[in-house]
Coordinates of C-alpha atoms and ligand atoms in Angstrom, one line a residue:
M6 CA 63.1 25.7 -167.3
S7 CA 60.8 27.6 -165.0
R8 CA 60.1 31.2 -164.0
I9 CA 60.6 31.5 -160.2
L10 CA 60.0 34.3 -157.7
I11 CA 62.0 34.6 -154.5
T12 CA 60.9 37.0 -151.8
G13 CA 63.7 38.0 -149.5
G14 CA 66.0 37.1 -152.4
A15 CA 68.8 39.4 -151.1
G16 CA 68.9 37.8 -147.7
F17 CA 71.3 35.1 -146.5
I18 CA 69.3 32.0 -147.5
G19 CA 67.7 33.9 -150.4
V20 CA 70.9 34.6 -152.2
N21 CA 72.1 31.0 -151.8
L22 CA 68.8 29.8 -153.2
C23 CA 68.9 32.3 -156.2
K24 CA 72.4 31.1 -157.0
K25 CA 71.4 27.4 -157.0
L26 CA 68.3 28.0 -159.2
L27 CA 70.3 30.1 -161.6
R28 CA 72.9 27.3 -161.9
Q29 CA 70.1 25.0 -162.7
G30 CA 69.1 27.3 -165.6
H31 CA 65.9 28.8 -164.2
E32 CA 64.7 32.4 -164.7
V33 CA 64.8 33.9 -161.2
I34 CA 63.2 37.1 -160.1
A35 CA 64.2 38.2 -156.6
V36 CA 62.3 40.8 -154.5
D37 CA 63.7 42.4 -151.4
N38 CA 63.6 45.8 -149.6
F39 CA 67.1 45.4 -148.1
I40 CA 65.7 45.9 -144.6
T41 CA 68.2 43.5 -143.2
S42 CA 70.4 42.9 -146.3
T43 CA 72.3 45.0 -148.8
D44 CA 72.8 44.8 -152.6
N45 CA 76.3 43.4 -152.1
N46 CA 75.3 39.8 -152.9
I47 CA 72.7 40.7 -155.5
K48 CA 75.4 42.6 -157.5
L49 CA 77.1 39.3 -158.1
L50 CA 74.0 37.8 -159.7
L51 CA 73.0 40.7 -161.9
S52 CA 75.5 39.7 -164.7
N53 CA 73.3 36.6 -165.2
S54 CA 70.7 37.4 -167.9
K55 CA 68.2 35.1 -166.3
F56 CA 68.3 37.1 -163.0
R57 CA 66.2 40.1 -162.2
F58 CA 66.0 42.1 -159.0
I59 CA 63.1 44.2 -157.8
K60 CA 63.5 46.4 -154.8
Q61 CA 60.1 46.3 -153.2
D62 CA 58.5 46.0 -149.7
I63 CA 56.2 43.0 -149.9
T64 CA 53.8 44.5 -147.4
K65 CA 52.8 46.9 -150.3
P66 CA 50.8 45.2 -153.1
I67 CA 53.2 43.5 -155.4
S68 CA 51.0 42.3 -158.2
N69 CA 51.1 45.6 -160.2
F70 CA 54.8 45.7 -159.8
I71 CA 55.3 42.2 -161.0
R72 CA 52.9 42.8 -163.9
R73 CA 55.0 45.7 -165.1
I74 CA 58.1 43.5 -165.5
G75 CA 56.1 41.3 -167.9
G76 CA 56.8 37.7 -168.9
S77 CA 54.9 34.5 -168.3
N78 CA 53.5 33.3 -165.0
F79 CA 55.6 32.2 -162.1
K80 CA 55.6 28.5 -161.8
Y81 CA 57.1 28.6 -158.3
I82 CA 57.3 31.2 -155.5
Y83 CA 59.7 30.8 -152.6
H84 CA 58.4 33.1 -149.9
L85 CA 61.4 33.9 -147.6
A86 CA 61.0 37.6 -146.9
C87 CA 61.1 38.5 -143.2
P88 CA 63.5 40.4 -141.0
T89 CA 65.3 38.0 -138.6
G90 CA 68.0 38.1 -135.9
V91 CA 67.6 38.4 -132.1
P92 CA 68.4 42.2 -131.9
N93 CA 65.7 42.8 -134.6
L94 CA 63.1 41.2 -132.3
I95 CA 62.8 44.7 -130.8
K96 CA 64.2 46.9 -133.6
L97 CA 62.1 45.5 -136.4
A98 CA 59.3 44.0 -134.4
K99 CA 56.5 45.7 -136.3
E100 CA 58.1 45.0 -139.7
M101 CA 58.3 41.3 -138.8
L102 CA 54.6 41.2 -138.0
L103 CA 53.6 43.1 -141.0
T104 CA 55.8 41.1 -143.4
C105 CA 54.3 37.9 -142.0
S106 CA 50.7 39.1 -142.3
L107 CA 50.2 41.7 -145.1
G108 CA 53.3 40.5 -146.9
T109 CA 52.3 36.8 -146.8
R110 CA 48.8 37.8 -147.9
N111 CA 50.2 39.7 -150.9
V112 CA 52.4 36.8 -151.9
L113 CA 49.5 34.3 -151.6
E114 CA 47.3 36.5 -153.7
L115 CA 50.0 36.7 -156.3
A116 CA 50.4 32.9 -156.2
R117 CA 46.7 32.6 -156.9
I118 CA 46.9 34.8 -159.9
H119 CA 49.8 32.9 -161.3
S120 CA 48.6 29.5 -160.2
A121 CA 52.1 29.2 -158.7
K122 CA 53.3 26.6 -156.3
V123 CA 54.4 28.2 -153.0
L124 CA 57.0 27.3 -150.5
F125 CA 57.0 29.3 -147.3
T126 CA 60.0 29.4 -145.0
S127 CA 58.6 29.3 -141.5
S128 CA 60.9 28.8 -138.6
S129 CA 61.7 26.6 -135.6
E130 CA 60.6 29.6 -133.6
V131 CA 57.0 28.6 -134.1
Y132 CA 57.8 26.0 -131.4
G133 CA 58.8 28.8 -129.0
D134 CA 60.9 27.5 -126.0
P135 CA 60.0 23.9 -126.7
Q136 CA 59.0 21.6 -123.8
A137 CA 59.2 18.5 -126.1
S138 CA 62.4 17.3 -127.8
P139 CA 62.9 16.4 -130.6
Q140 CA 60.3 18.8 -132.0
T141 CA 58.0 17.0 -134.4
E142 CA 55.9 19.0 -136.8
D143 CA 52.7 18.2 -134.8
Y144 CA 54.2 19.7 -131.6
T145 CA 52.2 22.9 -131.1
G146 CA 54.9 24.7 -129.2
N147 CA 55.3 26.9 -126.1
V148 CA 55.0 30.5 -127.2
D149 CA 54.3 33.6 -125.2
P150 CA 52.1 35.7 -127.4
V151 CA 53.2 38.9 -125.9
G152 CA 56.8 38.0 -125.2
I153 CA 59.9 39.8 -126.7
R154 CA 60.2 37.0 -129.3
S155 CA 56.5 37.0 -130.2
P156 CA 56.8 39.3 -133.3
Y157 CA 58.8 36.6 -135.0
E158 CA 57.2 33.6 -133.4
E159 CA 53.6 34.7 -133.8
G160 CA 54.4 36.3 -137.1
K161 CA 55.5 33.0 -138.5
R162 CA 52.6 31.2 -136.9
F163 CA 50.2 33.6 -138.5
S164 CA 51.7 33.1 -141.9
E165 CA 51.4 29.4 -141.5
S166 CA 47.8 29.7 -140.6
L167 CA 47.0 32.0 -143.5
I168 CA 48.8 29.6 -145.9
Q169 CA 46.6 26.7 -144.7
V170 CA 43.5 28.9 -145.3
Y171 CA 44.6 29.5 -148.9
V172 CA 45.3 25.7 -149.3
R173 CA 41.9 24.8 -147.9
K174 CA 39.8 27.6 -149.5
Y175 CA 41.5 28.1 -152.8
N176 CA 43.4 24.8 -153.2
L177 CA 46.7 26.7 -153.4
K178 CA 49.6 24.3 -153.8
A179 CA 51.6 25.6 -150.8
K180 CA 54.0 23.9 -148.4
I181 CA 55.7 25.1 -145.2
V182 CA 59.3 24.5 -144.2
R183 CA 60.3 25.2 -140.6
V184 CA 63.9 26.3 -140.9
F185 CA 66.2 25.5 -137.9
N186 CA 69.5 27.4 -137.3
T187 CA 71.4 27.7 -140.5
Y188 CA 74.9 29.1 -141.3
G189 CA 77.2 29.5 -144.3
S190 CA 78.4 31.9 -147.0
Y191 CA 76.7 35.1 -148.1
V192 CA 75.5 36.0 -144.6
A193 CA 75.5 39.8 -143.9
L194 CA 78.9 40.8 -142.5
N195 CA 77.2 42.3 -139.4
D196 CA 74.7 39.5 -138.9
S197 CA 73.9 38.8 -135.3
R198 CA 73.5 35.1 -135.6
V199 CA 75.8 33.1 -133.3
V200 CA 78.0 31.5 -136.0
P201 CA 78.9 34.6 -138.0
R202 CA 79.3 36.5 -134.7
F203 CA 81.7 33.9 -133.2
L204 CA 83.6 33.7 -136.5
R205 CA 84.1 37.5 -136.6
Q206 CA 85.2 37.5 -133.0
A207 CA 87.6 34.6 -133.5
L208 CA 89.1 36.2 -136.7
G209 CA 89.6 39.4 -134.8
N210 CA 91.2 37.6 -131.9
K211 CA 88.5 39.0 -129.6
P212 CA 86.8 36.9 -126.9
L213 CA 83.8 34.9 -128.0
T214 CA 80.7 36.2 -126.1
V215 CA 79.0 33.1 -124.8
E216 CA 75.6 33.9 -123.3
G217 CA 75.0 32.4 -119.9
K218 CA 77.0 29.3 -119.3
G219 CA 76.6 28.3 -122.9
L220 CA 74.6 25.1 -121.9
Q221 CA 71.7 26.0 -124.2
T222 CA 71.7 23.9 -127.4
R223 CA 71.1 24.4 -131.1
T224 CA 71.6 22.4 -134.2
F225 CA 73.4 24.0 -137.2
C226 CA 72.7 23.2 -140.8
Y227 CA 75.1 24.3 -143.7
V228 CA 73.2 26.5 -146.1
D229 CA 73.8 24.4 -149.2
D230 CA 72.1 21.5 -147.5
L231 CA 69.2 23.7 -146.5
V232 CA 68.8 25.0 -150.0
D233 CA 68.8 21.4 -151.3
G234 CA 66.0 20.7 -148.8
L235 CA 63.9 23.7 -150.0
L236 CA 64.2 22.5 -153.6
L237 CA 63.2 19.0 -152.6
V238 CA 60.2 20.1 -150.6
M239 CA 59.0 22.3 -153.4
K240 CA 59.3 19.3 -155.8
K241 CA 58.1 16.4 -153.6
G242 CA 56.4 17.9 -150.6
K243 CA 52.7 17.6 -150.2
K244 CA 50.3 20.5 -150.4
G245 CA 49.5 21.9 -147.0
E246 CA 52.2 19.9 -145.3
V247 CA 54.8 21.2 -142.8
Y248 CA 58.4 20.0 -142.9
N249 CA 61.1 20.6 -140.4
L250 CA 64.5 21.3 -142.1
G251 CA 67.9 21.7 -140.5
S252 CA 70.4 19.6 -138.6
D253 CA 69.7 17.1 -135.9
K254 CA 73.2 17.2 -134.5
E255 CA 72.7 19.0 -131.2
I256 CA 75.6 21.1 -129.8
R257 CA 75.9 23.3 -126.7
I258 CA 76.8 26.9 -127.5
I259 CA 79.9 26.6 -125.3
D260 CA 81.1 23.7 -127.5
L261 CA 80.3 25.7 -130.6
A262 CA 82.5 28.5 -129.3
K263 CA 85.4 26.0 -128.7
L264 CA 84.9 24.5 -132.1
I265 CA 85.1 27.8 -133.8
I266 CA 88.2 28.8 -132.0
K267 CA 89.7 25.5 -133.2
V268 CA 88.6 25.8 -136.8
T269 CA 89.9 29.4 -137.0
R270 CA 93.1 28.6 -135.0
S271 CA 92.3 31.8 -133.1
K272 CA 94.0 33.0 -130.0
S273 CA 90.6 34.2 -128.7
G274 CA 89.3 33.2 -125.3
I275 CA 85.7 32.9 -124.1
V276 CA 83.9 35.5 -122.1
F277 CA 80.6 34.8 -120.4
V278 CA 77.9 37.5 -120.9
E279 CA 74.3 37.8 -119.7
R280 CA 71.9 35.5 -121.5
P281 CA 68.6 37.2 -122.5
A282 CA 65.7 35.9 -120.4
H283 CA 63.8 35.0 -123.6
D284 CA 66.6 32.8 -125.1
H285 CA 65.5 29.3 -125.9
K286 CA 67.1 26.4 -123.9
R287 CA 67.0 23.7 -126.6
R288 CA 66.1 23.4 -130.2
F289 CA 66.3 20.0 -131.9
P290 CA 64.2 18.9 -134.8
S291 CA 62.7 15.6 -135.8
L292 CA 63.7 15.3 -139.5
E293 CA 61.7 12.1 -140.2
K294 CA 59.3 13.8 -142.6
V295 CA 61.8 15.5 -144.8
E296 CA 64.1 12.5 -144.7
K297 CA 61.2 10.4 -146.0
L298 CA 61.3 12.7 -149.1
G299 CA 64.9 11.8 -149.5
W300 CA 66.7 14.7 -147.8
R301 CA 69.9 14.1 -145.9
Q302 CA 72.3 16.5 -144.2
K303 CA 75.6 16.1 -146.0
T304 CA 77.9 18.7 -144.4
A305 CA 79.3 18.0 -140.9
L306 CA 79.5 21.1 -138.7
E307 CA 83.3 21.3 -138.7
K308 CA 83.5 21.0 -142.5
G309 CA 80.8 23.6 -143.0
L310 CA 82.5 26.0 -140.6
Q311 CA 85.7 25.6 -142.6
K312 CA 83.9 26.5 -145.8
T313 CA 82.1 29.4 -144.1
L314 CA 85.5 30.6 -142.7
R315 CA 87.0 30.7 -146.2
W316 CA 84.0 32.8 -147.4
H317 CA 84.4 35.2 -144.4
I318 CA 88.1 35.7 -145.1
T319 CA 87.7 36.3 -148.9
S320 CA 84.6 38.6 -148.6
K321 CA 86.2 41.0 -146.1
Ligands
UDP27 N1 74.6 33.3 -128.4 C1 75.7 33.4 -127.6 N2 76.5 34.5 -127.9 C2 76.3 35.4 -128.9 C3 75.2 35.2 -129.7 C4 74.3 34.1 -129.5 O1 76.0 32.7 -126.7 O2 77.1 36.3 -129.1 C5 73.7 32.1 -128.2 C6 72.3 32.5 -127.8 O3 72.2 32.7 -126.4 C7 71.5 31.4 -128.4 C8 72.3 30.8 -129.5 O4 73.6 31.4 -129.3 O5 71.2 30.4 -127.4 C9 71.8 31.1 -130.9 O6 71.6 32.4 -131.0 P1 71.2 33.1 -132.4 O7 71.2 34.6 -132.1 O8 72.1 32.6 -133.5 O9 69.8 32.6 -132.8 P2 68.6 31.9 -132.0 O10 68.8 30.4 -132.2 O11 68.5 32.3 -130.6 O12 67.4 32.4 -132.7

């Protein structure tokens, strides 16, 4: 069994990853500063003697902090920490950039000290508003470096660049996963992402706020499948390689709204609201590379939404 560090361990994907690794019997140390999460989900894990939590901002040096908790070296580091969510593109813009620069540098230095293997969760946002579909990993994207979305887009791109430097210069065993839209249990109850937002609206019998005409598309991956993919890339992915991870079943946002109304059996209608100018039209990954490693999406959207709905109802 291995000792594993997870940055952003209290976040939506982080908590799901902690839970899975603990179930497999690993020792898990999670770091988070709760900038976009709370200790709600972490509390559920603290009863496990193999789990430890450190409240820490990773833009501050973390090596000393980690040294104090003692123990053997980390074998694996999953670097997930970064504020996300469209409203935070303005609210936490600076924090996004600093987490992706100073934070990633601190994590990579720690990985060098521990000779740890690293997996960095980048994002489909590195492709910006893509002009090529499906997006393959060698597509270099369409990003406005000074646009509203740039703190996240350019932040993730900078992290990717820095990781490749550590791979080339120090032979660090690091891989990059570009995460596409993901949904599921343990998301913050006020999360701005479209799936939890529509679910909350539908459960409250309030109109679902579709932006524009809802013709923009996304693909949605259930978080359990995503976590399986992260473990697989950590195990089988090649050093310095980039892997898209998510669903390749494209859906228009208007159709997602209708599906959520159906799944929740809600009386809600749909209201059309202004679509931000920076919203991306289409996001659709090529999954060839990760599928070659043996990954498959297992959970169909409707099934995953039902599972997520059950979680939303019980966690209220
Ligand atoms: N969206 C919407 N209504 C909402 C929230 C989001 O129509 O209340 C749309 C938004 O325009 C975008 C998509 O849903 O095209 C996904 O938005 P989200 O905030 O989940 O993340 P993004 O994929 O844009 O990063």
